[in-house]
Amino acid sequence: MAAGRVTGMRLLLLGGTGFVGRAVAEAAVARGWEVTVFHRGRHAAPAGTRGVLGDRVAPGGLAAFTGTGALAGETWDVVVDTWSAAPRAVRGTARLLKDRTARYAYVSTVSVYGYPTPAGLGEDGPVVDGDPDADAVDYAADKRGGELAALAEFGTGRSLLVRAGLILGPYENIGRLPWWLTRIARGGAVLAPGPRDLPLQYIDARDLAEWILSASREAPGGAYNLVSEEGHATMGELLGACVRVTGSGAELRWADPALVLGAGVLPWTELPVWIPPGEDHDTMHRTNVAKALATGLRCRPVTRTVADTWTWLASIGGAAPLRPDRPAVGLAPEKEAELLALLEA
């Protein structure tokens, strides 16, 4: 999608001061786009953008777009919406902007597919129920409601439903890769859940952002699964990269999944990213991304994602800022010590 590098585009980013939104903003600024970030003021707007404050779920929260508001009468080429709570917030902004922008890209999730999803599922798979006018229910239903809100106002042709999977990279505010990096940086023996060649699927937020910007101009509307190709990396490659970039000399102690699960360790949460082979792994790490690849998706090597995330962590003192609405991730030191002792035995 080389043509997607064109300058002079006008982007409205709804959200954009955190993880994925910040990546989109920085990518657009680098392309020479004019970027407006409509946000709640929890963080500063990214450099090179115009920040406008507003809370779209508060009474009068969209006043900036009407009357004498800061954004009244303005139009954009693309709107990117990262909202992940009440779908009615997406419906409200989409309704307001449907005659003021060409394309509406809504950052959704592969979690909208009905669980469990078989390996190789494409965008035509069955999805959960959602209501575009609802308050927050749960993550999957909220995202599906957001999709339906975008479709209701923009139709399939002008909507881009970006169904992302596991997202990693600098500015991550969930804490998955940052947890592995900080744990491995402490050194010593580190519990490494196997198998070592377990394939992983994820998307670097910066690669996601580049695809969104190009696809919003050039790709047909509709839903797209957005993660790397199946097996883009393995658990061994991910953790090995963490050891190298931190320079800690940590020793990875690989454990059979049965031992880890038998000790009551929770995949994905206590050991972030990791899901043992089986139905859950197929759901998260074996998604069909042929459609995204055909429309320009390119994914950088895992070593770059890990190294850049470590550089970012070091620049902010080593502690990643975490979203308050998501549970903490990571294995307690005492629980890891127990498992390491089992391995030694």
PDB file of N, CA and C in Angstrom, residues 171-267:
ATOM      1  N   TYR A 171       4.442   1.558  24.663  1.00  0.00           N
ATOM      2  CA  TYR A 171       3.248   2.187  25.240  1.00  0.00           C
ATOM      3  C   TYR A 171       2.192   1.178  25.691  1.00  0.00           C
ATOM      4  N   GLU A 172       2.529  -0.119  25.673  1.00  0.00           N
ATOM      5  CA  GLU A 172       1.528  -1.097  26.089  1.00  0.00           C
ATOM      6  C   GLU A 172       1.040  -0.808  27.504  1.00  0.00           C
ATOM      7  N   ASN A 173      -0.277  -0.709  27.660  1.00  0.00           N
ATOM      8  CA  ASN A 173      -0.849  -0.355  28.963  1.00  0.00           C
ATOM      9  C   ASN A 173      -1.648  -1.499  29.588  1.00  0.00           C
ATOM     10  N   ILE A 174      -1.436  -2.713  29.074  1.00  0.00           N
ATOM     11  CA  ILE A 174      -2.020  -3.904  29.693  1.00  0.00           C
ATOM     12  C   ILE A 174      -0.974  -4.598  30.553  1.00  0.00           C
ATOM     13  N   GLY A 175       0.279  -4.557  30.127  1.00  0.00           N
ATOM     14  CA  GLY A 175       1.379  -5.042  30.950  1.00  0.00           C
ATOM     15  C   GLY A 175       1.911  -6.406  30.608  1.00  0.00           C
ATOM     16  N   ARG A 176       1.521  -6.987  29.478  1.00  0.00           N
ATOM     17  CA  ARG A 176       1.929  -8.361  29.174  1.00  0.00           C
ATOM     18  C   ARG A 176       3.423  -8.443  28.856  1.00  0.00           C
ATOM     19  N   LEU A 177       3.833  -7.828  27.760  1.00  0.00           N
ATOM     20  CA  LEU A 177       5.255  -7.844  27.434  1.00  0.00           C
ATOM     21  C   LEU A 177       6.081  -7.077  28.466  1.00  0.00           C
ATOM     22  N   PRO A 178       5.611  -5.933  28.982  1.00  0.00           N
ATOM     23  CA  PRO A 178       6.372  -5.276  30.052  1.00  0.00           C
ATOM     24  C   PRO A 178       6.607  -6.174  31.258  1.00  0.00           C
ATOM     25  N   TRP A 179       5.635  -7.036  31.600  1.00  0.00           N
ATOM     26  CA  TRP A 179       5.857  -7.915  32.748  1.00  0.00           C
ATOM     27  C   TRP A 179       7.002  -8.890  32.466  1.00  0.00           C
ATOM     28  N   TRP A 180       6.992  -9.505  31.291  1.00  0.00           N
ATOM     29  CA  TRP A 180       8.072 -10.432  30.965  1.00  0.00           C
ATOM     30  C   TRP A 180       9.426  -9.719  30.958  1.00  0.00           C
ATOM     31  N   LEU A 181       9.468  -8.530  30.423  1.00  0.00           N
ATOM     32  CA  LEU A 181      10.738  -7.806  30.361  1.00  0.00           C
ATOM     33  C   LEU A 181      11.247  -7.459  31.761  1.00  0.00           C
ATOM     34  N   THR A 182      10.380  -6.952  32.616  1.00  0.00           N
ATOM     35  CA  THR A 182      10.825  -6.578  33.959  1.00  0.00           C
ATOM     36  C   THR A 182      11.167  -7.805  34.785  1.00  0.00           C
ATOM     37  N   ARG A 183      10.415  -8.903  34.593  1.00  0.00           N
ATOM     38  CA  ARG A 183      10.758 -10.130  35.332  1.00  0.00           C
ATOM     39  C   ARG A 183      12.107 -10.656  34.884  1.00  0.00           C
ATOM     40  N   ILE A 184      12.339 -10.745  33.597  1.00  0.00           N
ATOM     41  CA  ILE A 184      13.599 -11.272  33.093  1.00  0.00           C
ATOM     42  C   ILE A 184      14.756 -10.335  33.419  1.00  0.00           C
ATOM     43  N   ALA A 185      14.500  -9.049  33.471  1.00  0.00           N
ATOM     44  CA  ALA A 185      15.554  -8.091  33.825  1.00  0.00           C
ATOM     45  C   ALA A 185      16.078  -8.319  35.237  1.00  0.00           C
ATOM     46  N   ARG A 186      15.244  -8.891  36.108  1.00  0.00           N
ATOM     47  CA  ARG A 186      15.702  -9.170  37.478  1.00  0.00           C
ATOM     48  C   ARG A 186      16.715 -10.307  37.511  1.00  0.00           C
ATOM     49  N   GLY A 187      16.745 -11.110  36.448  1.00  0.00           N
ATOM     50  CA  GLY A 187      17.745 -12.160  36.334  1.00  0.00           C
ATOM     51  C   GLY A 187      17.392 -13.415  37.102  1.00  0.00           C
ATOM     52  N   GLY A 188      18.360 -14.307  37.202  1.00  0.00           N
ATOM     53  CA  GLY A 188      18.159 -15.575  37.886  1.00  0.00           C
ATOM     54  C   GLY A 188      17.395 -16.562  37.030  1.00  0.00           C
ATOM     55  N   ALA A 189      16.899 -17.617  37.675  1.00  0.00           N
ATOM     56  CA  ALA A 189      16.095 -18.616  36.985  1.00  0.00           C
ATOM     57  C   ALA A 189      14.695 -18.073  36.753  1.00  0.00           C
ATOM     58  N   VAL A 190      14.197 -18.198  35.540  1.00  0.00           N
ATOM     59  CA  VAL A 190      12.884 -17.684  35.169  1.00  0.00           C
ATOM     60  C   VAL A 190      12.031 -18.834  34.649  1.00  0.00           C
ATOM     61  N   LEU A 191      10.855 -19.004  35.227  1.00  0.00           N
ATOM     62  CA  LEU A 191       9.937 -20.025  34.743  1.00  0.00           C
ATOM     63  C   LEU A 191       9.483 -19.669  33.330  1.00  0.00           C
ATOM     64  N   ALA A 192       9.721 -20.574  32.387  1.00  0.00           N
ATOM     65  CA  ALA A 192       9.336 -20.361  30.994  1.00  0.00           C
ATOM     66  C   ALA A 192       8.332 -21.441  30.603  1.00  0.00           C
ATOM     67  N   PRO A 193       7.087 -21.080  30.367  1.00  0.00           N
ATOM     68  CA  PRO A 193       6.070 -22.080  30.056  1.00  0.00           C
ATOM     69  C   PRO A 193       6.232 -22.605  28.632  1.00  0.00           C
ATOM     70  N   GLY A 194       6.237 -23.902  28.485  1.00  0.00           N
ATOM     71  CA  GLY A 194       6.454 -24.512  27.192  1.00  0.00           C
ATOM     72  C   GLY A 194       5.171 -24.841  26.457  1.00  0.00           C
ATOM     73  N   PRO A 195       5.324 -25.473  25.310  1.00  0.00           N
ATOM     74  CA  PRO A 195       6.607 -25.832  24.709  1.00  0.00           C
ATOM     75  C   PRO A 195       7.332 -24.633  24.121  1.00  0.00           C
ATOM     76  N   ARG A 196       8.644 -24.752  24.006  1.00  0.00           N
ATOM     77  CA  ARG A 196       9.468 -23.650  23.536  1.00  0.00           C
ATOM     78  C   ARG A 196       9.078 -23.208  22.129  1.00  0.00           C
ATOM     79  N   ASP A 197       8.640 -24.160  21.283  1.00  0.00           N
ATOM     80  CA  ASP A 197       8.286 -23.831  19.910  1.00  0.00           C
ATOM     81  C   ASP A 197       6.800 -23.515  19.741  1.00  0.00           C
ATOM     82  N   LEU A 198       6.118 -23.194  20.839  1.00  0.00           N
ATOM     83  CA  LEU A 198       4.702 -22.843  20.788  1.00  0.00           C
ATOM     84  C   LEU A 198       4.507 -21.611  19.905  1.00  0.00           C
ATOM     85  N   PRO A 199       3.734 -21.710  18.832  1.00  0.00           N
ATOM     86  CA  PRO A 199       3.578 -20.559  17.936  1.00  0.00           C
ATOM     87  C   PRO A 199       2.693 -19.468  18.546  1.00  0.00           C
ATOM     88  N   LEU A 200       3.069 -18.220  18.273  1.00  0.00           N
ATOM     89  CA  LEU A 200       2.337 -17.066  18.783  1.00  0.00           C
ATOM     90  C   LEU A 200       1.835 -16.214  17.626  1.00  0.00           C
ATOM     91  N   GLN A 201       0.695 -15.606  17.830  1.00  0.00           N
ATOM     92  CA  GLN A 201       0.147 -14.612  16.914  1.00  0.00           C
ATOM     93  C   GLN A 201      -0.123 -13.345  17.703  1.00  0.00           C
ATOM     94  N   TYR A 202       0.379 -12.237  17.226  1.00  0.00           N
ATOM     95  CA  TYR A 202       0.166 -10.955  17.891  1.00  0.00           C
ATOM     96  C   TYR A 202       0.352  -9.875  16.828  1.00  0.00           C
ATOM     97  N   ILE A 203       0.131  -8.628  17.212  1.00  0.00           N
ATOM     98  CA  ILE A 203       0.381  -7.512  16.307  1.00  0.00           C
ATOM     99  C   ILE A 203       1.094  -6.416  17.089  1.00  0.00           C
ATOM    100  N   ASP A 204       2.183  -5.907  16.544  1.00  0.00           N
ATOM    101  CA  ASP A 204       2.824  -4.736  17.115  1.00  0.00           C
ATOM    102  C   ASP A 204       1.894  -3.546  16.857  1.00  0.00           C
ATOM    103  N   ALA A 205       1.648  -2.744  17.883  1.00  0.00           N
ATOM    104  CA  ALA A 205       0.706  -1.626  17.742  1.00  0.00           C
ATOM    105  C   ALA A 205       1.086  -0.700  16.593  1.00  0.00           C
ATOM    106  N   ARG A 206       2.381  -0.572  16.318  1.00  0.00           N
ATOM    107  CA  ARG A 206       2.825   0.301  15.231  1.00  0.00           C
ATOM    108  C   ARG A 206       2.498  -0.286  13.864  1.00  0.00           C
ATOM    109  N   ASP A 207       2.575  -1.612  13.728  1.00  0.00           N
ATOM    110  CA  ASP A 207       2.182  -2.255  12.473  1.00  0.00           C
ATOM    111  C   ASP A 207       0.670  -2.182  12.296  1.00  0.00           C
ATOM    112  N   LEU A 208      -0.055  -2.317  13.394  1.00  0.00           N
ATOM    113  CA  LEU A 208      -1.508  -2.156  13.360  1.00  0.00           C
ATOM    114  C   LEU A 208      -1.865  -0.750  12.888  1.00  0.00           C
ATOM    115  N   ALA A 209      -1.171   0.250  13.438  1.00  0.00           N
ATOM    116  CA  ALA A 209      -1.449   1.637  13.070  1.00  0.00           C
ATOM    117  C   ALA A 209      -1.183   1.895  11.591  1.00  0.00           C
ATOM    118  N   GLU A 210      -0.061   1.396  11.095  1.00  0.00           N
ATOM    119  CA  GLU A 210       0.261   1.614   9.683  1.00  0.00           C
ATOM    120  C   GLU A 210      -0.790   0.980   8.783  1.00  0.00           C
ATOM    121  N   TRP A 211      -1.239  -0.217   9.139  1.00  0.00           N
ATOM    122  CA  TRP A 211      -2.267  -0.863   8.319  1.00  0.00           C
ATOM    123  C   TRP A 211      -3.563  -0.059   8.354  1.00  0.00           C
ATOM    124  N   ILE A 212      -3.968   0.398   9.526  1.00  0.00           N
ATOM    125  CA  ILE A 212      -5.214   1.159   9.644  1.00  0.00           C
ATOM    126  C   ILE A 212      -5.184   2.394   8.746  1.00  0.00           C
ATOM    127  N   LEU A 213      -4.089   3.131   8.785  1.00  0.00           N
ATOM    128  CA  LEU A 213      -4.013   4.364   8.004  1.00  0.00           C
ATOM    129  C   LEU A 213      -4.066   4.080   6.507  1.00  0.00           C
ATOM    130  N   SER A 214      -3.334   3.067   6.054  1.00  0.00           N
ATOM    131  CA  SER A 214      -3.351   2.734   4.630  1.00  0.00           C
ATOM    132  C   SER A 214      -4.696   2.134   4.219  1.00  0.00           C
ATOM    133  N   ALA A 215      -5.201   1.204   5.022  1.00  0.00           N
ATOM    134  CA  ALA A 215      -6.458   0.526   4.671  1.00  0.00           C
ATOM    135  C   ALA A 215      -7.635   1.489   4.680  1.00  0.00           C
ATOM    136  N   SER A 216      -7.594   2.490   5.542  1.00  0.00           N
ATOM    137  CA  SER A 216      -8.704   3.434   5.610  1.00  0.00           C
ATOM    138  C   SER A 216      -8.828   4.248   4.325  1.00  0.00           C
ATOM    139  N   ARG A 217      -7.778   4.279   3.538  1.00  0.00           N
ATOM    140  CA  ARG A 217      -7.812   4.957   2.241  1.00  0.00           C
ATOM    141  C   ARG A 217      -8.056   3.999   1.088  1.00  0.00           C
ATOM    142  N   GLU A 218      -7.519   2.782   1.187  1.00  0.00           N
ATOM    143  CA  GLU A 218      -7.423   1.945  -0.010  1.00  0.00           C
ATOM    144  C   GLU A 218      -8.166   0.614   0.047  1.00  0.00           C
ATOM    145  N   ALA A 219      -8.401   0.081   1.230  1.00  0.00           N
ATOM    146  CA  ALA A 219      -9.000  -1.257   1.328  1.00  0.00           C
ATOM    147  C   ALA A 219     -10.522  -1.182   1.275  1.00  0.00           C
ATOM    148  N   PRO A 220     -11.160  -2.225   0.754  1.00  0.00           N
ATOM    149  CA  PRO A 220     -12.621  -2.279   0.817  1.00  0.00           C
ATOM    150  C   PRO A 220     -13.087  -2.248   2.274  1.00  0.00           C
ATOM    151  N   GLY A 221     -14.292  -1.760   2.488  1.00  0.00           N
ATOM    152  CA  GLY A 221     -14.831  -1.717   3.839  1.00  0.00           C
ATOM    153  C   GLY A 221     -15.147  -3.105   4.362  1.00  0.00           C
ATOM    154  N   GLY A 222     -15.467  -3.160   5.659  1.00  0.00           N
ATOM    155  CA  GLY A 222     -15.823  -4.425   6.284  1.00  0.00           C
ATOM    156  C   GLY A 222     -14.859  -4.820   7.368  1.00  0.00           C
ATOM    157  N   ALA A 223     -14.932  -6.078   7.783  1.00  0.00           N
ATOM    158  CA  ALA A 223     -14.145  -6.581   8.911  1.00  0.00           C
ATOM    159  C   ALA A 223     -12.839  -7.191   8.430  1.00  0.00           C
ATOM    160  N   TYR A 224     -11.790  -7.014   9.255  1.00  0.00           N
ATOM    161  CA  TYR A 224     -10.470  -7.575   8.984  1.00  0.00           C
ATOM    162  C   TYR A 224      -9.871  -8.084  10.290  1.00  0.00           C
ATOM    163  N   ASN A 225      -9.342  -9.310  10.271  1.00  0.00           N
ATOM    164  CA  ASN A 225      -8.572  -9.819  11.407  1.00  0.00           C
ATOM    165  C   ASN A 225      -7.165  -9.237  11.332  1.00  0.00           C
ATOM    166  N   LEU A 226      -6.701  -8.668  12.450  1.00  0.00           N
ATOM    167  CA  LEU A 226      -5.415  -7.978  12.437  1.00  0.00           C
ATOM    168  C   LEU A 226      -4.475  -8.528  13.503  1.00  0.00           C
ATOM    169  N   VAL A 227      -3.759  -9.575  13.125  1.00  0.00           N
ATOM    170  CA  VAL A 227      -2.632 -10.082  13.899  1.00  0.00           C
ATOM    171  C   VAL A 227      -1.589 -10.551  12.882  1.00  0.00           C
ATOM    172  N   SER A 228      -0.443 -10.955  13.372  1.00  0.00           N
ATOM    173  CA  SER A 228       0.588 -11.471  12.484  1.00  0.00           C
ATOM    174  C   SER A 228       0.146 -12.810  11.892  1.00  0.00           C
ATOM    175  N   GLU A 229       0.911 -13.285  10.928  1.00  0.00           N
ATOM    176  CA  GLU A 229       0.660 -14.623  10.420  1.00  0.00           C
ATOM    177  C   GLU A 229       0.851 -15.642  11.538  1.00  0.00           C
ATOM    178  N   GLU A 230       0.154 -16.748  11.424  1.00  0.00           N
ATOM    179  CA  GLU A 230       0.303 -17.818  12.409  1.00  0.00           C
ATOM    180  C   GLU A 230       1.768 -18.269  12.465  1.00  0.00           C
ATOM    181  N   GLY A 231       2.315 -18.324  13.678  1.00  0.00           N
ATOM    182  CA  GLY A 231       3.694 -18.742  13.836  1.00  0.00           C
ATOM    183  C   GLY A 231       4.709 -17.657  13.528  1.00  0.00           C
ATOM    184  N   HIS A 232       4.272 -16.401  13.483  1.00  0.00           N
ATOM    185  CA  HIS A 232       5.198 -15.285  13.254  1.00  0.00           C
ATOM    186  C   HIS A 232       6.338 -15.297  14.275  1.00  0.00           C
ATOM    187  N   ALA A 233       6.045 -15.780  15.468  1.00  0.00           N
ATOM    188  CA  ALA A 233       7.053 -15.938  16.521  1.00  0.00           C
ATOM    189  C   ALA A 233       6.677 -17.152  17.350  1.00  0.00           C
ATOM    190  N   THR A 234       7.578 -17.564  18.218  1.00  0.00           N
ATOM    191  CA  THR A 234       7.304 -18.642  19.163  1.00  0.00           C
ATOM    192  C   THR A 234       7.544 -18.124  20.574  1.00  0.00           C
ATOM    193  N   MET A 235       7.080 -18.902  21.548  1.00  0.00           N
ATOM    194  CA  MET A 235       7.313 -18.519  22.941  1.00  0.00           C
ATOM    195  C   MET A 235       8.813 -18.453  23.214  1.00  0.00           C
ATOM    196  N   GLY A 236       9.570 -19.371  22.640  1.00  0.00           N
ATOM    197  CA  GLY A 236      11.009 -19.370  22.839  1.00  0.00           C
ATOM    198  C   GLY A 236      11.659 -18.136  22.251  1.00  0.00           C
ATOM    199  N   GLU A 237      11.215 -17.723  21.070  1.00  0.00           N
ATOM    200  CA  GLU A 237      11.789 -16.529  20.442  1.00  0.00           C
ATOM    201  C   GLU A 237      11.442 -15.270  21.222  1.00  0.00           C
ATOM    202  N   LEU A 238      10.222 -15.198  21.719  1.00  0.00           N
ATOM    203  CA  LEU A 238       9.803 -14.026  22.493  1.00  0.00           C
ATOM    204  C   LEU A 238      10.628 -13.891  23.773  1.00  0.00           C
ATOM    205  N   LEU A 239      10.692 -14.957  24.565  1.00  0.00           N
ATOM    206  CA  LEU A 239      11.414 -14.876  25.833  1.00  0.00           C
ATOM    207  C   LEU A 239      12.919 -14.794  25.620  1.00  0.00           C
ATOM    208  N   GLY A 240      13.434 -15.457  24.595  1.00  0.00           N
ATOM    209  CA  GLY A 240      14.854 -15.338  24.287  1.00  0.00           C
ATOM    210  C   GLY A 240      15.234 -13.913  23.939  1.00  0.00           C
ATOM    211  N   ALA A 241      14.369 -13.220  23.198  1.00  0.00           N
ATOM    212  CA  ALA A 241      14.614 -11.821  22.880  1.00  0.00           C
ATOM    213  C   ALA A 241      14.613 -10.955  24.143  1.00  0.00           C
ATOM    214  N   CYS A 242      13.732 -11.289  25.090  1.00  0.00           N
ATOM    215  CA  CYS A 242      13.700 -10.548  26.361  1.00  0.00           C
ATOM    216  C   CYS A 242      15.018 -10.694  27.117  1.00  0.00           C
ATOM    217  N   VAL A 243      15.575 -11.898  27.118  1.00  0.00           N
ATOM    218  CA  VAL A 243      16.857 -12.123  27.789  1.00  0.00           C
ATOM    219  C   VAL A 243      17.949 -11.296  27.125  1.00  0.00           C
ATOM    220  N   ARG A 244      17.973 -11.293  25.813  1.00  0.00           N
ATOM    221  CA  ARG A 244      19.044 -10.587  25.096  1.00  0.00           C
ATOM    222  C   ARG A 244      18.966  -9.075  25.286  1.00  0.00           C
ATOM    223  N   VAL A 245      17.774  -8.495  25.151  1.00  0.00           N
ATOM    224  CA  VAL A 245      17.692  -7.032  25.196  1.00  0.00           C
ATOM    225  C   VAL A 245      17.903  -6.488  26.602  1.00  0.00           C
ATOM    226  N   THR A 246      17.516  -7.251  27.628  1.00  0.00           N
ATOM    227  CA  THR A 246      17.717  -6.775  28.996  1.00  0.00           C
ATOM    228  C   THR A 246      19.149  -6.982  29.461  1.00  0.00           C
ATOM    229  N   GLY A 247      19.866  -7.932  28.845  1.00  0.00           N
ATOM    230  CA  GLY A 247      21.249  -8.202  29.249  1.00  0.00           C
ATOM    231  C   GLY A 247      21.362  -8.715  30.666  1.00  0.00           C
ATOM    232  N   SER A 248      20.312  -9.355  31.157  1.00  0.00           N
ATOM    233  CA  SER A 248      20.267  -9.747  32.564  1.00  0.00           C
ATOM    234  C   SER A 248      20.988 -11.056  32.855  1.00  0.00           C
ATOM    235  N   GLY A 249      21.219 -11.857  31.818  1.00  0.00           N
ATOM    236  CA  GLY A 249      21.791 -13.174  32.057  1.00  0.00           C
ATOM    237  C   GLY A 249      20.810 -14.139  32.676  1.00  0.00           C
ATOM    238  N   ALA A 250      19.520 -13.813  32.619  1.00  0.00           N
ATOM    239  CA  ALA A 250      18.501 -14.701  33.179  1.00  0.00           C
ATOM    240  C   ALA A 250      18.541 -16.065  32.493  1.00  0.00           C
ATOM    241  N   GLU A 251      18.218 -17.111  33.259  1.00  0.00           N
ATOM    242  CA  GLU A 251      18.202 -18.472  32.732  1.00  0.00           C
ATOM    243  C   GLU A 251      16.759 -18.945  32.618  1.00  0.00           C
ATOM    244  N   LEU A 252      16.332 -19.182  31.383  1.00  0.00           N
ATOM    245  CA  LEU A 252      14.964 -19.663  31.155  1.00  0.00           C
ATOM    246  C   LEU A 252      14.875 -21.139  31.509  1.00  0.00           C
ATOM    247  N   ARG A 253      13.971 -21.483  32.401  1.00  0.00           N
ATOM    248  CA  ARG A 253      13.747 -22.869  32.794  1.00  0.00           C
ATOM    249  C   ARG A 253      12.408 -23.314  32.202  1.00  0.00           C
ATOM    250  N   TRP A 254      12.488 -24.082  31.120  1.00  0.00           N
ATOM    251  CA  TRP A 254      11.286 -24.458  30.391  1.00  0.00           C
ATOM    252  C   TRP A 254      10.518 -25.549  31.128  1.00  0.00           C
ATOM    253  N   ALA A 255       9.218 -25.320  31.250  1.00  0.00           N
ATOM    254  CA  ALA A 255       8.356 -26.241  31.991  1.00  0.00           C
ATOM    255  C   ALA A 255       7.276 -26.790  31.084  1.00  0.00           C
ATOM    256  N   ASP A 256       6.985 -28.063  31.232  1.00  0.00           N
ATOM    257  CA  ASP A 256       5.914 -28.701  30.490  1.00  0.00           C
ATOM    258  C   ASP A 256       4.577 -28.056  30.876  1.00  0.00           C
ATOM    259  N   PRO A 257       3.691 -27.819  29.904  1.00  0.00           N
ATOM    260  CA  PRO A 257       2.396 -27.199  30.231  1.00  0.00           C
ATOM    261  C   PRO A 257       1.628 -27.935  31.318  1.00  0.00           C
ATOM    262  N   ALA A 258       1.737 -29.263  31.367  1.00  0.00           N
ATOM    263  CA  ALA A 258       0.988 -30.023  32.379  1.00  0.00           C
ATOM    264  C   ALA A 258       1.446 -29.659  33.784  1.00  0.00           C
ATOM    265  N   LEU A 259       2.743 -29.457  33.950  1.00  0.00           N
ATOM    266  CA  LEU A 259       3.251 -29.075  35.268  1.00  0.00           C
ATOM    267  C   LEU A 259       2.756 -27.694  35.654  1.00  0.00           C
ATOM    268  N   VAL A 260       2.782 -26.775  34.700  1.00  0.00           N
ATOM    269  CA  VAL A 260       2.351 -25.399  34.975  1.00  0.00           C
ATOM    270  C   VAL A 260       0.870 -25.366  35.326  1.00  0.00           C
ATOM    271  N   LEU A 261       0.066 -26.022  34.530  1.00  0.00           N
ATOM    272  CA  LEU A 261      -1.372 -26.027  34.783  1.00  0.00           C
ATOM    273  C   LEU A 261      -1.707 -26.785  36.063  1.00  0.00           C
ATOM    274  N   GLY A 262      -0.961 -27.864  36.320  1.00  0.00           N
ATOM    275  CA  GLY A 262      -1.195 -28.640  37.527  1.00  0.00           C
ATOM    276  C   GLY A 262      -0.927 -27.864  38.802  1.00  0.00           C
ATOM    277  N   ALA A 263      -0.083 -26.855  38.708  1.00  0.00           N
ATOM    278  CA  ALA A 263       0.212 -26.008  39.869  1.00  0.00           C
ATOM    279  C   ALA A 263      -0.807 -24.890  40.037  1.00  0.00           C
ATOM    280  N   GLY A 264      -1.821 -24.878  39.192  1.00  0.00           N
ATOM    281  CA  GLY A 264      -2.879 -23.877  39.322  1.00  0.00           C
ATOM    282  C   GLY A 264      -2.551 -22.531  38.716  1.00  0.00           C
ATOM    283  N   VAL A 265      -1.541 -22.478  37.864  1.00  0.00           N
ATOM    284  CA  VAL A 265      -1.177 -21.215  37.221  1.00  0.00           C
ATOM    285  C   VAL A 265      -2.168 -20.908  36.100  1.00  0.00           C
ATOM    286  N   LEU A 266      -2.596 -19.657  36.018  1.00  0.00           N
ATOM    287  CA  LEU A 266      -3.563 -19.249  35.013  1.00  0.00           C
ATOM    288  C   LEU A 266      -2.848 -18.774  33.752  1.00  0.00           C
ATOM    289  N   PRO A 267      -3.062 -19.464  32.625  1.00  0.00           N
ATOM    290  CA  PRO A 267      -2.506 -18.969  31.365  1.00  0.00           C
ATOM    291  C   PRO A 267      -3.045 -17.573  31.054  1.00  0.00           C
TER     292      PRO A 267
END
